[in-house]
Tab-separated table of C-alpha atoms in Angstrom:
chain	number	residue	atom	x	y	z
Q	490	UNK	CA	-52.070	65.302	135.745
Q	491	UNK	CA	-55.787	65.628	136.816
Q	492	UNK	CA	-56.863	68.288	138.854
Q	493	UNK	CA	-57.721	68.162	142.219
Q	494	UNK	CA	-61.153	67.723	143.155
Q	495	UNK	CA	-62.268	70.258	146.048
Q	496	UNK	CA	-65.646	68.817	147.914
Q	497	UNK	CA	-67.268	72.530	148.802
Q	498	UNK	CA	-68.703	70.677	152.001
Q	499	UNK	CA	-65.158	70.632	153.174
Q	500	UNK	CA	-63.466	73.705	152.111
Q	501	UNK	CA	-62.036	76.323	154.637
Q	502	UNK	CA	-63.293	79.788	154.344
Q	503	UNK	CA	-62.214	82.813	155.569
Q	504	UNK	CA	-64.417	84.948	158.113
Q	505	UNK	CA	-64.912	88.241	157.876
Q	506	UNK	CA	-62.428	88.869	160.623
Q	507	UNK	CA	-59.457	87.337	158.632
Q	508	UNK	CA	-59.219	84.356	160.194
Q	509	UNK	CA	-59.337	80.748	158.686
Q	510	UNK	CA	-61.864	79.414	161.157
Q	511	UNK	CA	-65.139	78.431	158.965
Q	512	UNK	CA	-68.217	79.471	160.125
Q	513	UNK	CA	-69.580	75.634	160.423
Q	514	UNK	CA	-66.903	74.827	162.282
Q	515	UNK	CA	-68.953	76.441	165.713
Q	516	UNK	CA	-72.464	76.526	163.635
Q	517	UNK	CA	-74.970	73.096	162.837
Q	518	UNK	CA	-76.804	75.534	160.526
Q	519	UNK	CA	-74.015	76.467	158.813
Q	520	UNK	CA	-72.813	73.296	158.214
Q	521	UNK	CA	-75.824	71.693	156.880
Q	522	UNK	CA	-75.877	74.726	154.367
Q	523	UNK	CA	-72.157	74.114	152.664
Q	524	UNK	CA	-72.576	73.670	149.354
Q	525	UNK	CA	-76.241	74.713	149.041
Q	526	UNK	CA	-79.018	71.974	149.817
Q	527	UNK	CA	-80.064	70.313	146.877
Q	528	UNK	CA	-79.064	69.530	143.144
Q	529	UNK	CA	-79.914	68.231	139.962
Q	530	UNK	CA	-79.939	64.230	139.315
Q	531	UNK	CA	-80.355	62.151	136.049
Q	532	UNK	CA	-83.346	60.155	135.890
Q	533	UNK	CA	-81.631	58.406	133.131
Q	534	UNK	CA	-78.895	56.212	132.779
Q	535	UNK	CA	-75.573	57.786	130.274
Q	536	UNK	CA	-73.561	54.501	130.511
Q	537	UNK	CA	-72.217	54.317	127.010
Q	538	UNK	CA	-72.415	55.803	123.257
Q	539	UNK	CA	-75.858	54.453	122.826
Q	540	UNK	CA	-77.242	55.660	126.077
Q	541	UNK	CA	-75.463	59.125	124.648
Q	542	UNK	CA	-76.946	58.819	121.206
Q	543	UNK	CA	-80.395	58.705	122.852
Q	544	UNK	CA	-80.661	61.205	125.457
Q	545	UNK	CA	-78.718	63.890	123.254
Q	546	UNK	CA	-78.162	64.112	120.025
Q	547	UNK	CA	-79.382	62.809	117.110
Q	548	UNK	CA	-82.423	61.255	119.371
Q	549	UNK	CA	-82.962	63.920	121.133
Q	550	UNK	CA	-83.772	65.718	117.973
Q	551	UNK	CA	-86.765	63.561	117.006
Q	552	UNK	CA	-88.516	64.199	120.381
Q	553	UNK	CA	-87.760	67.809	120.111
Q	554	UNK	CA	-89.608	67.479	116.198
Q	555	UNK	CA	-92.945	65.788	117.989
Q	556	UNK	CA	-93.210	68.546	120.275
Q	557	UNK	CA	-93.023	71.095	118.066
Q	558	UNK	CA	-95.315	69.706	115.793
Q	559	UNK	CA	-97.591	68.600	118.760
Q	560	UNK	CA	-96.914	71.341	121.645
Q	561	UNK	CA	-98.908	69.707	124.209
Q	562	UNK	CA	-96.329	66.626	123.985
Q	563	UNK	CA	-93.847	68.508	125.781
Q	564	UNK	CA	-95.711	67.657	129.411
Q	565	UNK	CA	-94.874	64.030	128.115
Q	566	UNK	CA	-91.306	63.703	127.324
Q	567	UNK	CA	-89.892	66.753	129.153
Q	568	UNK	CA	-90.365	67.106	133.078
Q	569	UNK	CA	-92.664	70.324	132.441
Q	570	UNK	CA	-95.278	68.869	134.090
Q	571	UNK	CA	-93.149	67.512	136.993
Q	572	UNK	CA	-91.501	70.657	138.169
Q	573	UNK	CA	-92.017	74.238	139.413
Q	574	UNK	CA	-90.201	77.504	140.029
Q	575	UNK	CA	-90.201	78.431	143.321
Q	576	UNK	CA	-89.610	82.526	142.875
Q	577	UNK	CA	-88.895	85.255	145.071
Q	578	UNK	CA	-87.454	89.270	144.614
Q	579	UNK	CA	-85.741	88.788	148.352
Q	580	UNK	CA	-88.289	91.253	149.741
Q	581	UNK	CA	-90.183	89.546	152.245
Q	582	UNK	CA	-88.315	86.713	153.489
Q	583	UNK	CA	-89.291	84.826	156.482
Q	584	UNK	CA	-88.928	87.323	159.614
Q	585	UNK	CA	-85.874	89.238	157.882
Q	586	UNK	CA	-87.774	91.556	155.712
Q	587	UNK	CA	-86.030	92.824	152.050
Q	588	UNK	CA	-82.510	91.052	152.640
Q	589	UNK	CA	-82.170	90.459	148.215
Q	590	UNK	CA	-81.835	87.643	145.871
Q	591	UNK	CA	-78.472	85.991	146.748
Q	592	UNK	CA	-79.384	86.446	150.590
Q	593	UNK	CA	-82.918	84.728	150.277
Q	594	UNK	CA	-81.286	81.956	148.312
Q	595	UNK	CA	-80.966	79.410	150.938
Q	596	UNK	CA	-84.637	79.806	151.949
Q	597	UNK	CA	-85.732	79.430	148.223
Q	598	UNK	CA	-83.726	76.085	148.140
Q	599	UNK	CA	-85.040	74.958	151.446
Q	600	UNK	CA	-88.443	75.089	150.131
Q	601	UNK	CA	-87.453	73.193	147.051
Q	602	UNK	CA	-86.384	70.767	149.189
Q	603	UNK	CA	-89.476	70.593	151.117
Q	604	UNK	CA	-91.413	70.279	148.049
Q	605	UNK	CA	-89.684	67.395	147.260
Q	606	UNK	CA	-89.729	65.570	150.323
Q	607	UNK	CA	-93.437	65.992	151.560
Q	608	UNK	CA	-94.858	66.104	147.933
Q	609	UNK	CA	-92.650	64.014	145.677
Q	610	UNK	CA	-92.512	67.664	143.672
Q	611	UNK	CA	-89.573	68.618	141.587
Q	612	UNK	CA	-88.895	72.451	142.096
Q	613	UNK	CA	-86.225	75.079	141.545
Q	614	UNK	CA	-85.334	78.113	143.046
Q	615	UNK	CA	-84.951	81.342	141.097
Q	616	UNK	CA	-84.143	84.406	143.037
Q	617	UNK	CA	-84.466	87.557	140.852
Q	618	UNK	CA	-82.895	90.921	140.918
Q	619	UNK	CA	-85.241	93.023	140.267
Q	620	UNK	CA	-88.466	94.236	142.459
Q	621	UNK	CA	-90.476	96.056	139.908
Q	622	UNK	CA	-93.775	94.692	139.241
Q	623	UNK	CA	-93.754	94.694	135.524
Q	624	UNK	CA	-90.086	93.131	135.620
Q	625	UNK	CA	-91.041	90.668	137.610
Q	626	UNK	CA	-94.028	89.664	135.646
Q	627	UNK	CA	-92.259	89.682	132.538
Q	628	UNK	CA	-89.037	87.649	133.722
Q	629	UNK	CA	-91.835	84.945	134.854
Q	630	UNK	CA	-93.546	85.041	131.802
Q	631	UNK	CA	-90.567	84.280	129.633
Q	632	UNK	CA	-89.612	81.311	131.991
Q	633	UNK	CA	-92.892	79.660	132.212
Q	634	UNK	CA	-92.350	76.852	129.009
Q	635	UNK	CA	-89.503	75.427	131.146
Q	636	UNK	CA	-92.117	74.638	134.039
Q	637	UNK	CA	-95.592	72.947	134.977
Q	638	UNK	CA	-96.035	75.595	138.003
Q	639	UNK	CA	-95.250	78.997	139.351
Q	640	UNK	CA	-94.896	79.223	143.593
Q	641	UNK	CA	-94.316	82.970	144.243
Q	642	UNK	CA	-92.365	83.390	147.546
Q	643	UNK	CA	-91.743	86.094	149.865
Q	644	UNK	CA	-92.735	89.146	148.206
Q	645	UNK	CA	-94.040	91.672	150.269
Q	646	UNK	CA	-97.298	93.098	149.631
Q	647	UNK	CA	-98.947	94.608	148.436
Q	648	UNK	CA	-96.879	93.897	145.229
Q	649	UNK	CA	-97.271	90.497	145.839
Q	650	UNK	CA	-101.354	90.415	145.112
Q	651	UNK	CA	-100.548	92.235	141.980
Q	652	UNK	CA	-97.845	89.462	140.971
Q	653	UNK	CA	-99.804	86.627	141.574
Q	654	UNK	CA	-102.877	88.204	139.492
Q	655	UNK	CA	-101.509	89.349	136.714
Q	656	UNK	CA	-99.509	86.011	135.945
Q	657	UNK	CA	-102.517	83.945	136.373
Q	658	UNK	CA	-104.152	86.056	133.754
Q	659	UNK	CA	-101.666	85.276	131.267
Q	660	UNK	CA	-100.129	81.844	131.759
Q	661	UNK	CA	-101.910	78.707	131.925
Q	662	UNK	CA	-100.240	77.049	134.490
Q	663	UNK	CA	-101.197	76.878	138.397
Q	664	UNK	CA	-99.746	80.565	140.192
Q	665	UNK	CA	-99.860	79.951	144.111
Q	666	UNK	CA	-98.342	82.729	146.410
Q	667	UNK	CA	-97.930	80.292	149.087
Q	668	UNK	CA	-97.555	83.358	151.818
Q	669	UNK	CA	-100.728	83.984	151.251
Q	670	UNK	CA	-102.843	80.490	150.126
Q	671	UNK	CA	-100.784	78.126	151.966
Q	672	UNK	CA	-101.232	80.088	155.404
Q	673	UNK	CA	-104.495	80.526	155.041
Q	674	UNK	CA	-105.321	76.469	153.845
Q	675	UNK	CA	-103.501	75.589	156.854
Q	676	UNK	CA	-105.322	77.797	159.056
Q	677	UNK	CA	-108.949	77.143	158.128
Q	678	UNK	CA	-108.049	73.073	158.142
Q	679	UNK	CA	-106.889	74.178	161.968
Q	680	UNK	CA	-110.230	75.884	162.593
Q	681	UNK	CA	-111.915	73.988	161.202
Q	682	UNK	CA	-111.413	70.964	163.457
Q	683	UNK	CA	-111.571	73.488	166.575
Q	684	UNK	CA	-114.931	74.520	165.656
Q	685	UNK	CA	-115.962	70.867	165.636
Q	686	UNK	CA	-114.278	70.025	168.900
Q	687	UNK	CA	-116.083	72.739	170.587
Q	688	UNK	CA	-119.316	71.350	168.995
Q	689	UNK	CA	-119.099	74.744	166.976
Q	690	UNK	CA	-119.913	75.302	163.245
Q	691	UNK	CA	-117.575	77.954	161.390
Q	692	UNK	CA	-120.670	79.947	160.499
Q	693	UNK	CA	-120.989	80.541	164.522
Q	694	UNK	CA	-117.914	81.987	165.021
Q	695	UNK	CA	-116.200	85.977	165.401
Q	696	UNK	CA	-112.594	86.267	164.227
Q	697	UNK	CA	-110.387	88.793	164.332
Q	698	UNK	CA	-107.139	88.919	162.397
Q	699	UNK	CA	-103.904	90.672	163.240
Q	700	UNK	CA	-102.090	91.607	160.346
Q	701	UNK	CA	-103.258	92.867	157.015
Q	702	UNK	CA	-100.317	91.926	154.657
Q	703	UNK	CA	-100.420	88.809	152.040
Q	704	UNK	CA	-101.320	87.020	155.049
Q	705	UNK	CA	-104.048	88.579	156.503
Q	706	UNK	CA	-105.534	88.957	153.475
Q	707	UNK	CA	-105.405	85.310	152.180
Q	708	UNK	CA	-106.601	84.423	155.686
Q	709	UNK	CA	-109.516	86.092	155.983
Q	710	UNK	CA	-111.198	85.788	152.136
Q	711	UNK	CA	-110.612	81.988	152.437
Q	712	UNK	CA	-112.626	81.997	156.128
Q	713	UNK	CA	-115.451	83.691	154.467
Q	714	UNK	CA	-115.193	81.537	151.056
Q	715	UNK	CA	-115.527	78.964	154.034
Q	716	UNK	CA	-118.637	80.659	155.677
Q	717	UNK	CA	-116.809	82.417	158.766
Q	718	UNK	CA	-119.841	84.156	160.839
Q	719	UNK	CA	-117.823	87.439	160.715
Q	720	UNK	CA	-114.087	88.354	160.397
Q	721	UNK	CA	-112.749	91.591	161.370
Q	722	UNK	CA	-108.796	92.621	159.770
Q	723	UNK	CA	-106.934	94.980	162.003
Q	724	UNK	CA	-102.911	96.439	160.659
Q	725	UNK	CA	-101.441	99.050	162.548
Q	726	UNK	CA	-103.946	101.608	162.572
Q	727	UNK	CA	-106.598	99.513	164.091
Q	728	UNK	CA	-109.638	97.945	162.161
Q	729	UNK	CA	-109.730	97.561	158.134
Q	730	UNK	CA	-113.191	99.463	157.773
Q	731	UNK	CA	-115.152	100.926	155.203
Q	732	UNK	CA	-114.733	104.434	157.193
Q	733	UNK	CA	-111.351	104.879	157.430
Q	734	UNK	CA	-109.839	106.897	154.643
Q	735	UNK	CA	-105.974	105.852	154.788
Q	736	UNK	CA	-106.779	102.351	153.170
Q	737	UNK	CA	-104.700	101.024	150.136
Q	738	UNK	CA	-106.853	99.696	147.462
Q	739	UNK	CA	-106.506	95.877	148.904
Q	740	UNK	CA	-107.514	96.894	152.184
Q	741	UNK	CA	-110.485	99.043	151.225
Q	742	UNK	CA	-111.530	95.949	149.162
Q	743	UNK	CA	-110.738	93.917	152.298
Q	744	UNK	CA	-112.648	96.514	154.163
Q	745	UNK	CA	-116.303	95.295	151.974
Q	746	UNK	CA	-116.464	91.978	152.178
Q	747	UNK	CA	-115.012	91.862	156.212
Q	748	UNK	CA	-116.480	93.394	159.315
Q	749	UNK	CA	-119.949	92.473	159.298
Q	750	UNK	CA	-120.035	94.278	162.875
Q	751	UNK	CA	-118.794	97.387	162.014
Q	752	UNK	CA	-116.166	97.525	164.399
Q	753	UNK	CA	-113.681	100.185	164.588
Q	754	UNK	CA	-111.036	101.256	166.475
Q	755	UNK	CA	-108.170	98.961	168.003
Q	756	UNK	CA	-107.322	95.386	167.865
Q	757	UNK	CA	-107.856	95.055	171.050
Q	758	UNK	CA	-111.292	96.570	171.173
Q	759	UNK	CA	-112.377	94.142	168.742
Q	760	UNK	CA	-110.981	91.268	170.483
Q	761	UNK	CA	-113.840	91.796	173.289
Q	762	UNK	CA	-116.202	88.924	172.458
Q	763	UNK	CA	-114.520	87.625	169.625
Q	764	UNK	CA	-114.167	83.461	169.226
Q	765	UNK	CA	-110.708	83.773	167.323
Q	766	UNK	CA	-107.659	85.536	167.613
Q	767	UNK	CA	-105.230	85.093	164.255
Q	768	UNK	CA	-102.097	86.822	164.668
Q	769	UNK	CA	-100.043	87.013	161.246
Q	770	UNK	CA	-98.539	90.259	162.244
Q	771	UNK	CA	-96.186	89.752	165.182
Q	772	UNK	CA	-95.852	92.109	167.834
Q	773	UNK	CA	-97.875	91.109	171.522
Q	774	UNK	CA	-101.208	91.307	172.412
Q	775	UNK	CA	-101.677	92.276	175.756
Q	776	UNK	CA	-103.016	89.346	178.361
Q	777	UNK	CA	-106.378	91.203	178.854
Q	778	UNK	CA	-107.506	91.612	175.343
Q	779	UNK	CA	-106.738	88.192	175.540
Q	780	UNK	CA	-108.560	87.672	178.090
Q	781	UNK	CA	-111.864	89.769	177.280
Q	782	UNK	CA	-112.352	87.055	174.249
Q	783	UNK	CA	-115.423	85.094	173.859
Q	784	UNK	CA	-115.664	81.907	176.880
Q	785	UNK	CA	-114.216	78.712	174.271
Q	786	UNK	CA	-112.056	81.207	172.460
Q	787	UNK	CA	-109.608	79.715	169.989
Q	788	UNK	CA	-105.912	81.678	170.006
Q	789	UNK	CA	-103.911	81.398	166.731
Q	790	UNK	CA	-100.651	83.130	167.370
Q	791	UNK	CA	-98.405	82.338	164.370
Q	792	UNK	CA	-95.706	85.057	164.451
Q	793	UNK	CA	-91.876	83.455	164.370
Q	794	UNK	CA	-90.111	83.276	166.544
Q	795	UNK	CA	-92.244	84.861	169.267
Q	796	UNK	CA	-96.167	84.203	169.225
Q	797	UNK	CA	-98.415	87.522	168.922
Q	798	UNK	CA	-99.624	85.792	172.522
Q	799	UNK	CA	-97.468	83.111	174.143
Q	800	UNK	CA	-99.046	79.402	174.581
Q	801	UNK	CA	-98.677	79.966	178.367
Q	802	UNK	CA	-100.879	83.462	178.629
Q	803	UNK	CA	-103.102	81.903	175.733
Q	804	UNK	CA	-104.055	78.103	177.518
Q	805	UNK	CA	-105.228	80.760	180.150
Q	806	UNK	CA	-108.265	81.805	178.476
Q	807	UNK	CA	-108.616	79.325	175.296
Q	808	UNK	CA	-109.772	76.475	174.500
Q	809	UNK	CA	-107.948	75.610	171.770
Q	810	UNK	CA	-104.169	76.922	171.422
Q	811	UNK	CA	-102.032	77.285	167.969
Q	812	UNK	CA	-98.897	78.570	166.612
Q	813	UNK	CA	-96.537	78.567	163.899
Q	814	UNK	CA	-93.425	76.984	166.179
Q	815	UNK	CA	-92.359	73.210	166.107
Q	816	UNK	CA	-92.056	73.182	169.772
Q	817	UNK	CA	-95.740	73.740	170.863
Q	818	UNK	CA	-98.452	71.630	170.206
Q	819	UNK	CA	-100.731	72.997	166.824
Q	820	UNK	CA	-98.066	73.883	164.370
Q	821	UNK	CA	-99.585	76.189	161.506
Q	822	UNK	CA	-97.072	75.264	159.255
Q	823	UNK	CA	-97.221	76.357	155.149
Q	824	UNK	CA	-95.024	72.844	154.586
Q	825	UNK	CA	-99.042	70.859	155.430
Q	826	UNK	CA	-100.538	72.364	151.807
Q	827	UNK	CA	-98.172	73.775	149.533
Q	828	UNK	CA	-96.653	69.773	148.363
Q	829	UNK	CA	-99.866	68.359	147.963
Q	830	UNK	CA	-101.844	71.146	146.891
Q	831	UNK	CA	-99.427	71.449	143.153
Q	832	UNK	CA	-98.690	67.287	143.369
Q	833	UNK	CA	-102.487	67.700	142.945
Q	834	UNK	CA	-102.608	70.448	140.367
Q	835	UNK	CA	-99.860	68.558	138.588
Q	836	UNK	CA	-101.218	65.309	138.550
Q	837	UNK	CA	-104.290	66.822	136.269
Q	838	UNK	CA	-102.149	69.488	134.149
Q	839	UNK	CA	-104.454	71.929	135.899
Q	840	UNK	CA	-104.221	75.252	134.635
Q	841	UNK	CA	-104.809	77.464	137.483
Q	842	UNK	CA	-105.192	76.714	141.442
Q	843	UNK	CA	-108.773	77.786	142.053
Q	844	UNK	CA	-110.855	78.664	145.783
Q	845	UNK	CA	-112.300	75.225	145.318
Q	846	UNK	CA	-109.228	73.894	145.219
Q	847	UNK	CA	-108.063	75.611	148.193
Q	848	UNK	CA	-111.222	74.925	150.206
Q	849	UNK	CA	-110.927	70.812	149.422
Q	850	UNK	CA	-107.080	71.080	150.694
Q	851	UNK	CA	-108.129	72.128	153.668
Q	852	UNK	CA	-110.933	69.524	154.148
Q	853	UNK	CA	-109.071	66.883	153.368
Q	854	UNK	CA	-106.180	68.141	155.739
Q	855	UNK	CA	-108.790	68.408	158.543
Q	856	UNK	CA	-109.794	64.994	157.714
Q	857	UNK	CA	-106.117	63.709	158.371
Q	858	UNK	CA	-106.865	64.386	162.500
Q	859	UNK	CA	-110.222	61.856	162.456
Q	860	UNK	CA	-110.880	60.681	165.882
Q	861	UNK	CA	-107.771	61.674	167.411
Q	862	UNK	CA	-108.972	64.858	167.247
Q	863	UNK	CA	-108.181	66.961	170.780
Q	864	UNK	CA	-107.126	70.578	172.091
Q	865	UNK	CA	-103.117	69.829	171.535
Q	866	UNK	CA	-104.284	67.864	168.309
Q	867	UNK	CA	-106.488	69.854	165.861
Q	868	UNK	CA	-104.000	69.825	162.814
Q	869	UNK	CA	-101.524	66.977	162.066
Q	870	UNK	CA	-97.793	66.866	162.006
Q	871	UNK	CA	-95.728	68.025	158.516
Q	872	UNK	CA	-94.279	64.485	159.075
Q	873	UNK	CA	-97.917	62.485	159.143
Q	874	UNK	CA	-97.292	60.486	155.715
Q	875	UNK	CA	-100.968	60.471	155.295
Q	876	UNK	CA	-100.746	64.689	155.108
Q	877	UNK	CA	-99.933	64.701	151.153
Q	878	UNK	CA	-101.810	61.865	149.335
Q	879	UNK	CA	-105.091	63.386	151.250
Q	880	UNK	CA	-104.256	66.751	149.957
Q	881	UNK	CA	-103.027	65.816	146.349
Q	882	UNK	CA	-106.458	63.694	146.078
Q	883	UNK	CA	-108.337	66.359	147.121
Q	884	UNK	CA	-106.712	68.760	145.212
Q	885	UNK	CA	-107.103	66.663	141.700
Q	886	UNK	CA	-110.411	65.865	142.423
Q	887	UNK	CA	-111.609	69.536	142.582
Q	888	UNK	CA	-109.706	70.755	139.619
Q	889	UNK	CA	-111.396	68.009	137.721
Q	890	UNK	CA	-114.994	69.583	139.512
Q	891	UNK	CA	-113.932	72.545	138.459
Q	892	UNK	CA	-113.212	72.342	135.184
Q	893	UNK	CA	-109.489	73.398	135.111
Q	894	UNK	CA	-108.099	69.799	134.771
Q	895	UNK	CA	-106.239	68.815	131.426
Q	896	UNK	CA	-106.131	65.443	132.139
């Protein structure tokens, strides 16, 4: 007699109270998560011996033979080149902070997903148990033949900087914390187009960033890659500067190449005059720091759920309004570069993800807006099909500039 085939979509489970009510029975979210969001699919057909005889043994055999004769086939006949490992400790996930591997699971596959979907991107998530720097290196190390890319995920800092720099340095494949690079690709692409709306150049503008985590960080060296005027970093203590003598070694590197002004003191000191607000930290700005910004100010408030300033206190006193939520106009959302930017850096075999890279996925994003550029419209929607073919172009194009293409 055959067994009984249970669909896990359907499947009662029992609460935590003892009773046999699922959880998706009351819950949309829960529902949509049964059975975890993705899996693995064929791309070719096992219809009979033949079909068998080729995609496993003995044919398998003679493509395995090629490639290890010629190594570099292996991006060729194996989906290498195709695919990357989207990888997280559990430590920094979304808004809930160090929850673990099995717990940050379902974020990890919803970002495979989105891979998928907005860049045509193959990716799988691989939650590890272990939070030690040199663990974590090492576990990625040994797993990098099986993939053509490395996106490092919620990680909190400032282990994360580490990570992501000692893997580039030893595998030749692109390493993108997307926490960090895809926040801050979005953001300049955002500013970029508010700058020109205002009839502004980046170069003439004063920013001040809230939050100096992977963020922050990624934020503000990609505004002055881009030729910011000035940027000033605040964290809980007040301004990242070269004076202060509680700084961890990222933020007293942060501290010499930001804060041309030599501001000190509180975020909301520095926000007197300043052209842009860009809150990565959450917590709430007060309405009159908001207020004593520059006449034309831009307001980036991209804490989840609640904005560092809410659109209603922001549209106040700003010209140009953005935040990290769906339902307001302006989403900063990661889900605009992180497809197209490793479609791109797929598409040539590139071996690392460089600044230029970076700076030409925001261009191109920018570009997406064109003439329908306005205060509710300076960065397009995740669901704009031109978003991804700009930014894979873009992205290919500068690898191939730079020098890190392989094909």
């Amino acid at each position: 007699m055959a067994a009984e085939i249970v669909n896990p979509r359907s499947e009662t489970h029992t609460d935590q109270e003892g009773g046999a009510e699922p959880l998706d029975s009351f819950d949309p979210a829960f529902a949509l998560h049964r059975g975890g969001k993705m899996a693995v699919q064929a791309t070719v057909p096992i219809r009979d011996k033949d079909d068998l005889s080729l995609a496993y043994t003995p044919g398998v055999a003679k493509v395995c033979t090629a490639i290890a004769e010629q190594p570099e086939l292996v991006h060729d006949y194996t989906w290498k080149s195709s695919v990357v490992a989207v990888v997280t400790d559990g430590t920094a996930v979304l808004g809930l902070g160090d929850i673990g591997p099995e717990a940050s699971l379902p974020v990890m596959e919803g970002k495979a997903i989105l891979f998928k979907q907005f860049g045509g991107v193959d990716a799988v998530p691989i939650a590890l148990a272990c939070t030690d720097v040199d663990e974590i290196v090492e576990t990625v190390v040994r797993l990098a033949p099986s993939f053509g890319g490395v996106n490092l995920e919620d990680i909190s800092a400032p282990r994360c900087f580490e990570i992501e720099r000692r893997l580039q340095e030893r595998l030749d494949i692109p390493i993108f914390h997307d926490d960090q690079h895809g926040t801050a690709v979005v953001t300049l692409a955002a500013l970029r187009n508010a700058a020109k709306l205002s009839g502004r150049e980046l170069g003439d503008l004063r920013a001040v960033i809230s939050g100096a985590g992977a963020a922050g960080v990624a934020i503000a060296k990609m505004l002055i890659e881009a030729g910011i005027g000035d940027v000033s970093v605040t964290d809980r203590k007040g301004v990242v500067s070269r004076d202060r003598a509680d700084l961890t070694d990222v933020k007293r590197e942060l501290a010499e190449i930001t804060n041309k002004a030599g501001l000190s003191g509180s975020l909301e000191q520095a926000l007197a005059g300043a052209d842009v607000f860009i809150g990565v930290s959450g917590g709430t700005v007060p309405e009159e720091a908001v207020a004593s910004m520059a006449e034309r100010a831009f307001v980036f408030a991209m804490a989840n759920p609640n904005p560092e300033v809410h659109p209603d206190v922001a549209h106040k006193y700003a010209a140009v309004v953005a935040t990290g939520r769906s339902d307001f106009p302006n989403q900063i959302n990661n889900v605009l570069a992180f497809p197209g930017i490793f479609a791109g850096a797929l598409q040539v075999r590139a071996s690392r993800i460089t600044e230029g890279m970076k700076i030409a996925a925001a261009e191109a994003l920018a570009a997406v807006v064109g003439d329908d550029l306005a205060p509710d419209y300076v960065i397009p929607s995740p669901f704009d099909e031109r978003v991804a073919p700009a930014v894979t172009a873009a992205v290919a194009a500068a690898a191939r500039a730079e020098g890190v293409a392989r094909r």
